[in-house]
C-alpha cells in the first residue's frame, strides 16, 4: 500500500483508506485468506480428498466479503481523489482571482475615466429613451388634436403628398363629394379624383369642354397658388383653395360659397340694371336740360329785349341750377359707364402742354370769382400716354376741387415732374387740408367729407380715380391740416411726337354713313345773296333755335340748317359761307366730302368732343365747342369770324 509513481499509482493519504486496506478485515487480509484457501484446494485435489467445502468457501468469499471490501476501498479512494481535485481547482480559481485583482488594481487609474464615460453614456441613453417616449406620446397627442381640428372644419379638407396622392381627408370631404362605394381612397392621385368627379357629372361644365377644363384645373393645381371658384351641378359653387406644404405636398380646402356666389350674381345684375337705368334717365334728362340752359343764356344776354334786374336774377338762378344739374348728370353718366364697363378709353401719345393750357383757361373764371391765384410749371415738349378727353376731365376735376376747397386769396399750383418713364402731375392748394380720420373716404362716391357748404356731387374724385386707373396710371394725395392738400397722378411717358390715328369712322357706334345722309334732303333755308351764311349741320331743333337767336343779333348774317351732307357741301363751298357748325358724329363725314381748298375756307366749329385723335390735329377744324352750347362763347366766336 505504498503506491507506484512510475505506474501513476499514488499511496493512500487518509487513515481510513489505509485501514480499509491493511486492517484485520481489510482488503489485504481478505486477499491473503483467499489465496490460502486456493492453495488448500489445490492440495486437496492432488491428494484426492473432498475439495467441495473449500470450493464453497472460495465461491462465498468471491461473491461476498471480498467484493464488498474491494468496492468499499475503491469508493473511498475515489472520494479522496475527488476531494483532492476540488481543492486543486479551488486553489486555481483563487490564484486567477488574485491575478485579476492585481491587474485591476494596477489599471484602476486608466479604467476609471472609461468607466465614468460608459456610465454617462448609459445615463444619456436612458434619458434619450425617456425623451423619445415622451415625444412619441406628445406626437400622438398632437396628431389626435390635428385630426379633431380637421374633422371640426365645415369645409372639405384633403392632403395630397409629394407624389400628388391622397393621404388624409375629413368626413366633410366625403359629404361634399358623395361618390358611390369606396371610390375615394387613400393613395388615389388628384388627377384620378378630378376625373371621377367629372364622370359623375358633378361639375357644371359642358361635356364638350370637359377635357379642356380638366387640363386647366390640373395646371392650377400644380401651381397651388391661390383660390378658384368651381361651378357644380344644381347651382352650387365651391371655392377651392390650394397651398403647397414644406414636404412638397398640397393642401386643398373646398368651401361651399353657393349662397355668396348667388348673392354676388344678384348684386351684379342689380348693379347693371341700376347703371343702365341711370344712364337712360340721365340721357333723357340732359336733352331737355340743354334746351333750358340755351334759352336761359339767350334771356341772360337780352337778345330780343333787355331784362329787368329781377328777371336777370331769376335767369341767373336758372343757369346756376341747370349747370349744377348738368354736372351731376354728366358725372352720374360717367360713373355708370365705368361701373358697367362700357366707358371707352382711347389711349394715344399726346402733348401735355396744350392740355394743361386749355384746362387752366377753363378754370380761370372760377379762380377769379373765388380769388385763388393759378400757377403752373412748363410742360415743355413732353408727351403722355393717355386719353385726351379723360385726362382733361381728370385735370379739370382736380383743379376745380382745388379752387372750391381753397381759401380766399389762396394759391393753386399745377406742377409737372418728368422722370424716365413716368410723368407726375400735382395739383396743390392752400386750403384747410383733409383730417387723417377722413383720408380713407376721399375716393368714395357721394362722400363729401362733411363739406355741405361747398357745391358738388361728391363723386368727382371717385370718377377721377377710376379714370386714372383705366389709363394705366396711379393717383394719390398728401394733406396737412390748415396747410393744404396735394393731389397727384402718375401716367406713362410717351416718347416721340404725336402720331395721328388711322381709325375707320364706319366702325364707330352711332356713326352716320354717307348713304344715310345722301338719301334724303329735307328742306333748308338758303341765305339771300347779300348775306353771309352760317351753316348748321344736323343740329337738334333746340340747338338750331338757339343758333337762330344768336345769329339774329349779327348784322348781315343768316342761318342755314340741313342734315344732308351733299347740301351742306354745296352751301359751304359758296363764296358767302363764313362759318360751318357741325355735330361731332357728322364732322368726319363732312370733312371726307369737303376737300381742302385754297383761299379762305369757312371756319369749322365742331360741337362735342373729338371722336378720333386725328381730329385734334386737322387744320380744317378751327374750334371744338363742348356741349351744351354756351351762348356767350358761340356768339364771341361768330363775331370774331364774321367780316
Coordinates of C-alpha atoms in Angstrom, one line a residue:
X1 CA 0.0 0.0 0.0
X2 CA 2.9 2.3 -0.8
X3 CA 1.9 3.4 -4.3
X4 CA 3.9 3.3 -7.5
X5 CA 4.7 6.7 -9.0
X6 CA 6.1 5.2 -12.2
X7 CA 2.9 3.5 -12.9
X8 CA 0.9 6.6 -11.8
X9 CA -0.5 5.0 -8.6
X10 CA -0.3 7.2 -5.5
X11 CA -0.3 5.9 -1.9
X12 CA -3.4 6.4 0.2
X13 CA -3.3 9.6 2.2
X14 CA -6.0 9.1 4.8
X15 CA -6.0 6.6 7.8
X16 CA -9.4 5.4 6.9
X17 CA -8.3 4.4 3.4
X18 CA -5.2 2.7 4.8
X19 CA -7.3 0.8 7.5
X20 CA -9.6 -0.4 4.8
X21 CA -6.6 -1.9 3.0
X22 CA -4.2 -3.0 5.8
X23 CA -6.8 -3.7 8.6
X24 CA -7.9 -7.1 10.0
X25 CA -10.9 -7.0 7.8
X26 CA -9.2 -5.1 5.1
X27 CA -8.7 -6.0 1.5
X28 CA -5.2 -7.2 2.0
X29 CA -6.3 -9.6 4.8
X30 CA -9.2 -10.9 2.7
X31 CA -6.8 -11.4 -0.2
X32 CA -4.4 -13.5 2.0
X33 CA -7.2 -15.7 3.2
X34 CA -8.5 -16.1 -0.4
X35 CA -5.0 -17.1 -1.6
X36 CA -4.7 -19.6 1.3
X37 CA -8.0 -21.3 0.5
X38 CA -6.8 -21.6 -3.1
X39 CA -3.6 -23.4 -2.1
X40 CA -5.6 -25.7 0.2
X41 CA -8.0 -26.5 -2.7
X42 CA -5.0 -27.5 -4.9
X43 CA -3.5 -29.7 -2.2
X44 CA -6.9 -31.5 -1.6
X45 CA -7.3 -32.1 -5.2
X46 CA -3.8 -33.6 -5.5
X47 CA -4.4 -35.8 -2.5
X48 CA -7.8 -36.9 -3.8
X49 CA -9.7 -35.6 -0.8
X50 CA -13.0 -33.9 -0.7
X51 CA -12.5 -30.3 -2.1
X52 CA -16.1 -29.2 -2.1
X53 CA -16.1 -27.4 1.3
X54 CA -13.0 -25.4 0.3
X55 CA -14.5 -24.6 -3.1
X56 CA -17.7 -23.4 -1.4
X57 CA -15.7 -21.0 0.8
X58 CA -13.9 -19.6 -2.2
X59 CA -17.0 -19.0 -4.0
X60 CA -18.7 -17.4 -1.0
X61 CA -15.7 -15.0 -0.5
X62 CA -15.5 -14.0 -4.1
X63 CA -19.2 -13.2 -4.2
X64 CA -19.5 -11.7 -0.7
X65 CA -16.8 -10.3 1.6
X66 CA -14.0 -9.9 -0.9
X67 CA -16.1 -8.0 -3.4
X68 CA -17.7 -5.8 -0.7
X69 CA -14.4 -4.8 0.7
X70 CA -12.9 -4.2 -2.7
X71 CA -15.9 -1.9 -3.7
X72 CA -15.6 -0.1 -0.4
X73 CA -11.9 0.5 -0.9
X74 CA -12.5 1.8 -4.5
X75 CA -15.2 4.2 -3.3
X76 CA -13.1 5.6 -0.5
X77 CA -10.1 6.0 -2.9
X78 CA -12.4 7.8 -5.5
X79 CA -13.8 10.1 -2.8
X80 CA -10.3 11.0 -1.7
X81 CA -9.2 11.7 -5.3
X82 CA -12.2 13.9 -6.0
X83 CA -11.6 15.9 -2.8
X84 CA -8.1 16.5 -3.9
X85 CA -9.2 17.5 -7.3
X86 CA -11.8 20.1 -5.9
X87 CA -9.1 21.5 -3.7
X88 CA -6.8 21.9 -6.6
X89 CA -9.5 23.6 -8.7
X90 CA -10.3 26.0 -5.8
X91 CA -6.7 26.9 -5.4
X92 CA -6.5 27.6 -9.2
X93 CA -9.5 29.9 -9.1
X94 CA -8.1 31.7 -6.1
X95 CA -4.9 32.3 -7.9
X96 CA -6.8 33.5 -11.0
X97 CA -8.9 36.0 -8.9
X98 CA -5.8 37.2 -7.2
X99 CA -4.1 37.8 -10.5
X100 CA -7.2 39.7 -11.9
X101 CA -7.4 41.7 -8.7
X102 CA -3.8 42.8 -9.0
X103 CA -4.3 43.6 -12.7
X104 CA -7.5 45.7 -11.9
X105 CA -5.7 47.5 -9.1
X106 CA -2.8 48.3 -11.3
X107 CA -5.0 49.5 -14.2
X108 CA -7.6 51.4 -12.0
X109 CA -6.2 54.8 -12.9
X110 CA -6.7 54.1 -16.7
X111 CA -10.1 52.4 -16.5
X112 CA -11.7 54.9 -14.1
X113 CA -12.4 57.6 -16.8
X114 CA -13.5 55.0 -19.2
X115 CA -15.9 53.6 -16.7
X116 CA -17.2 57.0 -15.9
X117 CA -17.7 57.7 -19.6
X118 CA -19.5 54.5 -20.1
X119 CA -21.7 55.3 -17.1
X120 CA -22.5 58.7 -18.5
X121 CA -23.3 57.2 -21.9
X122 CA -25.7 54.7 -20.3
X123 CA -27.3 57.6 -18.4
X124 CA -27.7 59.7 -21.5
X125 CA -29.1 56.8 -23.5
X126 CA -31.6 56.2 -20.8
X127 CA -32.6 59.9 -20.8
X128 CA -32.8 59.9 -24.6
X129 CA -35.1 56.9 -24.4
X130 CA -37.3 58.6 -21.9
X131 CA -37.4 61.8 -24.0
X132 CA -38.2 59.7 -27.1
X133 CA -41.1 58.0 -25.4
X134 CA -42.4 61.4 -24.2
X135 CA -42.0 62.9 -27.7
X136 CA -43.9 59.9 -29.2
X137 CA -46.7 60.4 -26.7
X138 CA -46.8 64.2 -27.5
X139 CA -46.8 63.5 -31.2
X140 CA -49.7 61.1 -30.8
X141 CA -51.5 63.8 -28.8
X142 CA -50.8 66.4 -31.5
X143 CA -52.0 64.0 -34.2
X144 CA -55.2 63.4 -32.3
X145 CA -55.7 67.2 -31.9
X146 CA -55.0 67.8 -35.6
X147 CA -57.4 65.1 -36.7
X148 CA -60.0 66.5 -34.4
X149 CA -59.4 70.0 -35.8
X150 CA -59.7 68.8 -39.4
X151 CA -62.9 66.9 -38.6
X152 CA -64.3 70.0 -37.0
X153 CA -64.0 72.0 -40.2
X154 CA -67.1 73.0 -42.1
X155 CA -65.1 72.8 -45.3
X156 CA -63.9 69.7 -47.1
X157 CA -60.2 69.1 -46.4
X158 CA -57.7 66.8 -48.3
X159 CA -54.0 66.4 -48.1
X160 CA -52.0 65.1 -51.1
X161 CA -48.4 64.1 -50.7
X162 CA -45.4 65.0 -52.9
X163 CA -46.5 62.3 -55.4
X164 CA -49.9 64.0 -55.6
X165 CA -51.6 61.1 -53.9
X166 CA -54.4 61.4 -51.3
X167 CA -53.1 60.8 -47.8
X168 CA -55.6 62.4 -45.5
X169 CA -59.2 63.8 -45.7
X170 CA -62.1 64.6 -43.4
X171 CA -65.7 63.5 -43.2
X172 CA -66.9 66.7 -44.8
X173 CA -64.8 65.8 -47.9
X174 CA -67.0 62.7 -48.4
X175 CA -70.1 64.7 -47.9
X176 CA -69.2 67.3 -50.5
X177 CA -68.2 64.7 -53.0
X178 CA -70.7 61.8 -52.4
X179 CA -69.2 59.2 -54.7
X180 CA -70.5 55.6 -54.7
X181 CA -68.8 52.8 -52.8
X182 CA -65.2 53.0 -52.0
X183 CA -64.3 55.3 -54.9
X184 CA -62.4 57.7 -52.7
X185 CA -59.5 56.0 -51.0
X186 CA -56.1 57.0 -49.8
X187 CA -53.5 56.6 -52.5
X188 CA -55.6 57.9 -55.4
X189 CA -54.0 60.7 -57.4
X190 CA -55.5 64.1 -57.7
X191 CA -56.0 63.7 -61.5
X192 CA -57.9 60.4 -60.8
X193 CA -60.1 62.3 -58.3
X194 CA -60.9 65.1 -60.7
X195 CA -61.8 62.7 -63.5
X196 CA -64.0 60.6 -61.2
X197 CA -65.9 63.8 -60.2
X198 CA -66.2 64.7 -63.9
X199 CA -67.5 61.3 -64.8
X200 CA -70.2 61.6 -62.1
X201 CA -71.4 64.9 -63.8
X202 CA -70.8 66.9 -60.6
X203 CA -69.2 69.8 -62.5
X204 CA -71.4 72.3 -64.2
X205 CA -69.2 72.2 -67.3
X206 CA -70.4 71.2 -70.8
X207 CA -69.2 67.7 -71.9
X208 CA -67.5 69.1 -75.0
X209 CA -65.4 71.4 -72.8
X210 CA -64.7 69.0 -70.0
X211 CA -61.3 67.8 -71.2
X212 CA -60.0 71.3 -71.6
X213 CA -61.4 72.3 -68.2
X214 CA -59.7 69.3 -66.6
X215 CA -56.4 70.3 -68.2
X216 CA -56.8 73.8 -66.9
X217 CA -57.8 72.6 -63.5
X218 CA -54.7 70.4 -63.2
X219 CA -52.5 73.3 -64.3
X220 CA -53.9 75.4 -61.5
X221 CA -53.5 72.5 -59.0
X222 CA -49.8 72.1 -59.9
X223 CA -49.2 75.8 -59.2
X224 CA -51.1 75.7 -55.9
X225 CA -51.0 79.5 -55.6
X226 CA -54.5 80.6 -54.6
X227 CA -58.2 80.1 -54.9
X228 CA -60.7 79.3 -57.7
X229 CA -64.4 79.1 -57.8
X230 CA -65.8 75.9 -59.3
X231 CA -69.4 75.6 -60.5
X232 CA -71.2 72.4 -59.6
X233 CA -74.4 70.9 -60.7
X234 CA -77.7 72.1 -59.2
X235 CA -76.4 75.7 -59.0
X236 CA -73.8 75.0 -56.3
X237 CA -70.4 76.7 -56.2
X238 CA -67.2 75.6 -54.4
X239 CA -64.1 77.7 -53.7
X240 CA -61.0 75.5 -54.0
X241 CA -58.0 76.9 -52.0
X242 CA -54.7 75.2 -52.6
X243 CA -51.4 75.6 -50.8
X244 CA -48.1 73.9 -51.0
X245 CA -46.6 72.2 -47.9
X246 CA -42.9 72.1 -47.0
X247 CA -42.6 68.5 -48.0
X248 CA -43.9 69.2 -51.5
X249 CA -47.4 68.1 -50.9
X250 CA -50.6 70.0 -51.5
X251 CA -53.4 71.0 -49.1
X252 CA -56.8 71.5 -50.8
X253 CA -59.8 73.1 -49.0
X254 CA -63.2 73.2 -50.7
X255 CA -65.6 75.9 -49.3
X256 CA -69.3 76.0 -50.2
X257 CA -69.9 79.5 -51.4
X258 CA -73.2 78.9 -53.2
X259 CA -75.1 81.5 -51.2
X260 CA -72.4 84.1 -51.5
X261 CA -72.0 83.5 -55.2
X262 CA -75.7 83.7 -55.8
X263 CA -75.8 86.9 -53.8
X264 CA -72.9 88.3 -55.8
X265 CA -74.6 87.4 -59.1
X266 CA -77.8 89.0 -58.0
X267 CA -76.0 92.1 -56.8
X268 CA -74.1 92.3 -60.1
X269 CA -77.3 92.0 -62.1
X270 CA -78.9 94.7 -59.9
X271 CA -75.9 97.0 -60.3
X272 CA -76.0 96.6 -64.1
X273 CA -79.7 97.3 -64.1
X274 CA -79.1 100.3 -61.9
X275 CA -76.4 101.6 -64.2
X276 CA -78.5 101.1 -67.3
X277 CA -81.4 102.8 -65.7
X278 CA -79.3 105.7 -64.5
X279 CA -77.7 106.0 -68.0
X280 CA -81.0 106.0 -69.7
X281 CA -82.6 108.5 -67.3
X282 CA -79.5 110.8 -67.4
X283 CA -79.7 110.9 -71.2
X284 CA -83.4 111.7 -71.1
X285 CA -82.8 114.4 -68.5
X286 CA -79.9 116.0 -70.4
X287 CA -81.7 116.5 -73.6
X288 CA -84.3 119.0 -72.3
X289 CA -81.8 120.5 -69.9
X290 CA -79.6 121.6 -72.9
X291 CA -82.6 123.5 -74.2
X292 CA -83.3 125.1 -70.8
X293 CA -79.7 126.2 -70.4
X294 CA -79.5 127.5 -74.0
X295 CA -82.7 129.6 -73.8
X296 CA -81.7 130.8 -70.3
X297 CA -78.4 132.1 -71.8
X298 CA -80.3 133.9 -74.6
X299 CA -82.5 135.5 -72.0
X300 CA -79.4 136.5 -70.0
X301 CA -77.9 138.3 -73.0
X302 CA -81.2 140.1 -73.7
X303 CA -81.0 139.5 -77.4
X304 CA -84.7 140.3 -78.0
X305 CA -85.2 142.8 -75.2
X306 CA -83.2 143.8 -72.1
X307 CA -84.3 142.1 -68.8
X308 CA -85.0 143.8 -65.5
X309 CA -82.8 143.2 -62.5
X310 CA -85.3 140.9 -61.0
X311 CA -85.5 138.9 -64.2
X312 CA -81.7 138.7 -64.5
X313 CA -81.6 137.4 -61.0
X314 CA -84.1 134.7 -61.9
X315 CA -82.3 133.8 -65.0
X316 CA -79.0 133.5 -63.1
X317 CA -80.7 131.1 -60.7
X318 CA -81.9 129.1 -63.6
X319 CA -78.4 128.9 -65.1
X320 CA -76.8 128.1 -61.8
X321 CA -79.2 125.3 -61.0
X322 CA -79.2 124.0 -64.6
X323 CA -75.4 123.8 -64.7
X324 CA -75.2 122.1 -61.4
X325 CA -77.8 119.6 -62.5
X326 CA -75.9 119.1 -65.8
X327 CA -72.7 118.5 -64.0
X328 CA -74.4 115.9 -61.7
X329 CA -75.9 114.2 -64.7
X330 CA -72.6 114.1 -66.6
X331 CA -70.9 112.6 -63.5
X332 CA -73.6 110.0 -63.0
X333 CA -73.3 109.1 -66.7
X334 CA -69.5 108.6 -66.3
X335 CA -69.9 106.6 -63.1
X336 CA -72.5 104.4 -64.7
X337 CA -70.3 103.8 -67.7
X338 CA -67.3 103.0 -65.6
X339 CA -69.3 100.6 -63.4
X340 CA -70.8 98.8 -66.4
X341 CA -67.5 98.6 -68.2
X342 CA -68.8 100.5 -71.2
X343 CA -66.6 103.5 -70.9
X344 CA -64.3 103.6 -73.9
X345 CA -60.7 104.8 -73.4
X346 CA -58.6 105.8 -76.5
X347 CA -55.0 105.9 -75.5
X348 CA -52.6 108.0 -77.5
X349 CA -49.4 109.9 -77.2
X350 CA -50.5 113.5 -76.7
X351 CA -48.6 116.7 -76.0
X352 CA -49.1 117.7 -72.4
X353 CA -48.6 121.4 -72.6
X354 CA -51.8 122.2 -74.7
X355 CA -54.0 120.1 -72.4
X356 CA -52.7 122.0 -69.3
X357 CA -53.1 125.3 -71.1
X358 CA -56.7 124.5 -72.0
X359 CA -57.6 123.3 -68.5
X360 CA -56.2 126.4 -66.9
X361 CA -58.1 128.6 -69.3
X362 CA -61.3 126.8 -68.5
X363 CA -61.0 127.2 -64.7
X364 CA -59.6 130.7 -64.7
X365 CA -63.0 132.4 -64.4
X366 CA -63.8 130.2 -61.4
X367 CA -60.5 131.1 -59.8
X368 CA -61.1 134.8 -60.3
X369 CA -64.5 134.5 -58.6
X370 CA -63.0 132.8 -55.6
X371 CA -59.8 135.0 -55.6
X372 CA -57.5 132.0 -56.0
X373 CA -54.2 132.6 -57.8
X374 CA -53.3 130.0 -60.5
X375 CA -49.8 128.9 -61.5
X376 CA -48.3 126.0 -63.4
X377 CA -45.0 124.6 -64.5
X378 CA -44.0 124.5 -68.1
X379 CA -44.7 121.0 -69.6
X380 CA -42.2 121.6 -72.4
X381 CA -42.4 119.1 -75.3
X382 CA -43.1 116.0 -73.2
X383 CA -45.9 113.6 -74.3
X384 CA -48.0 111.5 -72.1
X385 CA -49.7 108.2 -72.9
X386 CA -53.4 108.9 -72.1
X387 CA -56.9 109.6 -73.4
X388 CA -57.1 113.3 -74.2
X389 CA -60.7 113.7 -73.1
X390 CA -60.4 111.7 -69.9
X391 CA -57.1 113.4 -69.0
X392 CA -58.7 116.8 -69.5
X393 CA -61.6 115.6 -67.3
X394 CA -59.2 114.5 -64.6
X395 CA -57.2 117.7 -64.5
X396 CA -60.4 119.9 -64.6
X397 CA -61.8 118.0 -61.7
X398 CA -58.7 118.3 -59.6
X399 CA -58.3 122.0 -60.5
X400 CA -61.9 122.7 -59.8
X401 CA -61.7 121.0 -56.4
X402 CA -58.5 122.9 -55.6
X403 CA -60.4 126.1 -56.2
X404 CA -63.6 125.2 -54.4
X405 CA -61.8 123.9 -51.2
X406 CA -59.2 126.7 -51.2
X407 CA -59.0 129.8 -49.0
X408 CA -60.0 133.2 -50.3
X409 CA -56.7 134.7 -51.7
X410 CA -55.1 131.2 -51.7
X411 CA -52.8 129.6 -54.2
X412 CA -53.3 126.7 -56.6
X413 CA -50.3 125.2 -58.4
X414 CA -50.2 122.7 -61.1
X415 CA -46.7 121.2 -61.3
X416 CA -45.2 118.7 -63.7
X417 CA -42.4 116.2 -62.8
X418 CA -40.9 114.2 -65.7
X419 CA -38.9 111.1 -65.0
X420 CA -37.5 108.4 -67.3
X421 CA -40.8 106.5 -67.8
X422 CA -43.4 108.4 -65.6
X423 CA -44.9 111.9 -65.7
X424 CA -46.3 113.1 -62.4
X425 CA -48.9 115.9 -62.4
X426 CA -49.5 117.5 -59.0
X427 CA -52.3 119.9 -58.1
X428 CA -51.5 121.6 -54.8
X429 CA -53.8 124.0 -52.9
X430 CA -53.5 126.1 -49.7
X431 CA -56.9 125.1 -48.3
X432 CA -57.8 123.7 -44.9
X433 CA -56.5 120.2 -45.6
X434 CA -58.0 116.8 -45.0
X435 CA -58.1 115.3 -41.5
X436 CA -56.3 111.9 -41.2
X437 CA -59.5 110.2 -40.0
X438 CA -61.3 111.2 -43.2
X439 CA -58.4 110.3 -45.6
X440 CA -59.7 106.8 -46.3
X441 CA -63.1 108.3 -47.5
X442 CA -61.6 110.6 -50.1
X443 CA -62.2 108.5 -53.1
X444 CA -65.6 107.0 -52.0
X445 CA -68.5 108.0 -54.3
X446 CA -71.1 110.5 -52.9
X447 CA -69.0 111.2 -49.8
X448 CA -68.2 114.9 -49.5
X449 CA -66.4 114.6 -46.2
X450 CA -68.9 116.8 -44.4
X451 CA -68.3 119.8 -46.7
X452 CA -72.0 120.6 -47.1
X453 CA -71.4 124.3 -47.8
X454 CA -69.4 123.6 -51.0
X455 CA -71.4 122.8 -54.1
X456 CA -70.7 119.5 -55.7
X457 CA -71.9 115.9 -56.1
X458 CA -69.3 114.0 -54.1
X459 CA -68.4 111.6 -57.0
X460 CA -65.8 113.7 -58.8
X461 CA -62.8 112.2 -57.1
X462 CA -64.2 108.7 -57.4
X463 CA -64.6 109.1 -61.1
X464 CA -61.1 110.7 -61.3
X465 CA -59.5 107.8 -59.6
X466 CA -61.2 105.2 -61.9
X467 CA -60.3 107.2 -65.0
X468 CA -56.7 107.4 -64.0
X469 CA -56.6 103.6 -63.3
X470 CA -58.3 103.0 -66.7
X471 CA -55.5 104.9 -68.3
X472 CA -53.0 102.7 -66.6
X473 CA -51.9 105.3 -64.0
X474 CA -52.0 105.9 -60.3
X475 CA -53.5 108.6 -58.1
X476 CA -52.9 109.7 -54.5
X477 CA -52.8 112.7 -52.2
X478 CA -50.9 114.2 -49.4
X479 CA -52.6 116.6 -47.0
X480 CA -51.7 118.6 -43.9
X481 CA -54.5 120.2 -41.9
X482 CA -54.5 124.0 -42.1
X483 CA -51.7 123.9 -44.7
X484 CA -53.2 122.4 -47.8
X485 CA -53.7 119.3 -50.0
X486 CA -51.7 118.0 -52.9
X487 CA -53.4 115.5 -55.3
X488 CA -51.0 113.8 -57.8
X489 CA -51.5 111.5 -60.7
X490 CA -48.8 109.4 -62.5
X491 CA -49.1 108.4 -66.1
X492 CA -46.8 106.7 -68.5
X493 CA -44.5 108.9 -70.5
X494 CA -44.9 108.6 -74.3
X495 CA -41.7 109.4 -76.1
X496 CA -41.7 110.9 -79.6
X497 CA -44.1 113.2 -81.4
X498 CA -47.9 112.8 -81.6
X499 CA -48.9 110.2 -84.2
X500 CA -52.2 110.6 -85.9
X501 CA -54.6 107.6 -85.8
X502 CA -56.0 105.8 -88.8
X503 CA -59.3 104.8 -87.3
X504 CA -62.1 103.9 -89.6
X505 CA -65.1 106.1 -89.0
X506 CA -67.5 103.4 -90.1
X507 CA -66.5 101.3 -87.1
X508 CA -67.7 103.9 -84.6
X509 CA -71.0 103.1 -82.9
X510 CA -73.6 105.7 -83.8
X511 CA -71.7 106.9 -86.8
X512 CA -73.9 108.1 -89.6
X513 CA -72.9 106.8 -93.1
X514 CA -72.8 108.9 -96.2
X515 CA -75.6 106.8 -97.8
X516 CA -77.9 107.8 -95.0
X517 CA -77.2 111.5 -95.4
X518 CA -77.4 111.5 -99.2
X519 CA -80.6 109.5 -99.2
X520 CA -82.9 112.4 -98.3
X521 CA -82.8 116.2 -98.5
X522 CA -85.0 117.9 -96.0
X523 CA -86.0 121.4 -96.6
X524 CA -83.5 124.1 -95.6
X525 CA -83.5 127.9 -95.5
X526 CA -81.0 129.3 -98.0
X527 CA -79.3 132.7 -97.5
X528 CA -80.0 135.7 -99.5
X529 CA -77.3 136.7 -102.0
X530 CA -76.3 139.8 -100.0
X531 CA -76.0 138.0 -96.6
X532 CA -73.2 136.0 -95.1
X533 CA -74.1 132.4 -94.3
X534 CA -73.7 130.5 -91.1
X535 CA -74.3 126.8 -91.8
X536 CA -75.6 124.4 -89.1
X537 CA -75.4 120.7 -90.0
X538 CA -77.6 118.1 -88.2
X539 CA -78.2 120.0 -85.0
X540 CA -81.2 119.3 -82.7
X541 CA -84.2 121.6 -83.0
X542 CA -83.4 123.3 -79.7
X543 CA -79.8 124.0 -80.8
X544 CA -81.0 125.3 -84.1
X545 CA -83.4 127.7 -82.4
X546 CA -80.7 128.8 -80.1
X547 CA -78.3 129.5 -83.0
X548 CA -81.1 131.4 -84.8
X549 CA -81.5 133.7 -81.9
X550 CA -77.7 134.3 -81.7
X551 CA -77.4 134.8 -85.5
X552 CA -80.2 137.3 -85.4
X553 CA -78.0 139.7 -83.4
X554 CA -75.3 139.6 -86.1
X555 CA -75.7 142.2 -88.8
X556 CA -75.6 140.8 -92.4
X557 CA -75.7 137.2 -91.3
X558 CA -78.3 134.4 -91.6
X559 CA -78.5 130.8 -90.5
X560 CA -78.8 127.9 -92.9
X561 CA -79.6 124.4 -91.4
X562 CA -79.5 121.0 -93.0
X563 CA -79.0 117.4 -92.2
X564 CA -77.8 116.4 -95.6
X565 CA -74.1 116.3 -96.3
X566 CA -74.5 117.0 -100.0
X567 CA -76.5 120.1 -99.5
X568 CA -74.1 121.1 -96.7
X569 CA -71.1 120.7 -99.1
X570 CA -72.8 122.9 -101.7
X571 CA -73.5 125.7 -99.2
X572 CA -70.1 125.5 -97.6
X573 CA -68.3 126.0 -101.0
X574 CA -70.2 129.1 -101.7
X575 CA -68.5 132.5 -101.5
X576 CA -70.7 133.8 -98.8
X577 CA -70.4 130.8 -96.3
X578 CA -68.3 132.0 -93.4
X579 CA -69.0 129.5 -90.6
X580 CA -69.9 125.8 -90.5
X581 CA -71.2 124.3 -87.2
X582 CA -71.5 120.5 -87.2
X583 CA -72.0 117.8 -84.6
X584 CA -69.1 115.6 -83.8
X585 CA -70.8 112.5 -85.2
X586 CA -71.0 114.1 -88.6
X587 CA -67.7 116.0 -88.7
X588 CA -65.7 113.1 -90.1
X589 CA -68.2 112.5 -92.9
X590 CA -68.3 116.2 -93.7
X591 CA -64.5 116.5 -93.9
X592 CA -64.3 113.5 -96.1
X593 CA -66.8 115.1 -98.6
X594 CA -65.2 118.5 -98.4
X595 CA -61.7 118.6 -99.9
X596 CA -59.2 121.2 -98.7
X597 CA -59.3 124.3 -100.8
X598 CA -57.0 127.3 -101.2
X599 CA -58.0 130.8 -100.1
X600 CA -60.2 131.4 -97.1
X601 CA -62.3 128.3 -96.4
X602 CA -65.2 128.7 -93.9
X603 CA -64.5 128.4 -90.2
X604 CA -65.5 124.9 -88.9
X605 CA -66.8 124.7 -85.4
X606 CA -67.3 121.1 -84.1
X607 CA -69.8 120.6 -81.3
X608 CA -68.8 117.9 -78.7
X609 CA -65.6 116.1 -78.0
X610 CA -63.2 114.6 -80.7
X611 CA -64.1 111.0 -81.7
X612 CA -60.7 110.4 -83.3
X613 CA -57.3 111.6 -82.2
X614 CA -56.6 112.8 -85.7
X615 CA -59.4 115.4 -85.5
X616 CA -57.5 117.4 -83.0
X617 CA -54.7 117.8 -85.5
X618 CA -56.9 118.5 -88.5
X619 CA -56.2 122.2 -89.5
X620 CA -59.7 122.5 -91.1
X621 CA -61.3 122.3 -87.6
X622 CA -60.9 125.7 -86.0
X623 CA -62.7 125.2 -82.7
X624 CA -64.0 122.5 -80.5
X625 CA -67.1 123.6 -78.6
X626 CA -68.3 121.2 -75.9
X627 CA -71.9 120.5 -75.3
X628 CA -74.3 122.0 -74.2
X629 CA -74.0 125.2 -76.3
X630 CA -72.7 128.2 -74.4
X631 CA -74.3 131.3 -76.0
X632 CA -71.5 133.7 -74.9
X633 CA -68.8 131.6 -76.4
X634 CA -70.7 130.8 -79.6
X635 CA -71.6 134.5 -80.0
X636 CA -68.0 135.5 -79.4
X637 CA -66.7 133.0 -82.0
X638 CA -69.2 134.1 -84.6
X639 CA -68.4 137.8 -84.1
X640 CA -64.7 137.1 -84.4
X641 CA -65.2 135.1 -87.6
X642 CA -67.7 137.4 -89.4
X643 CA -66.1 140.0 -91.8

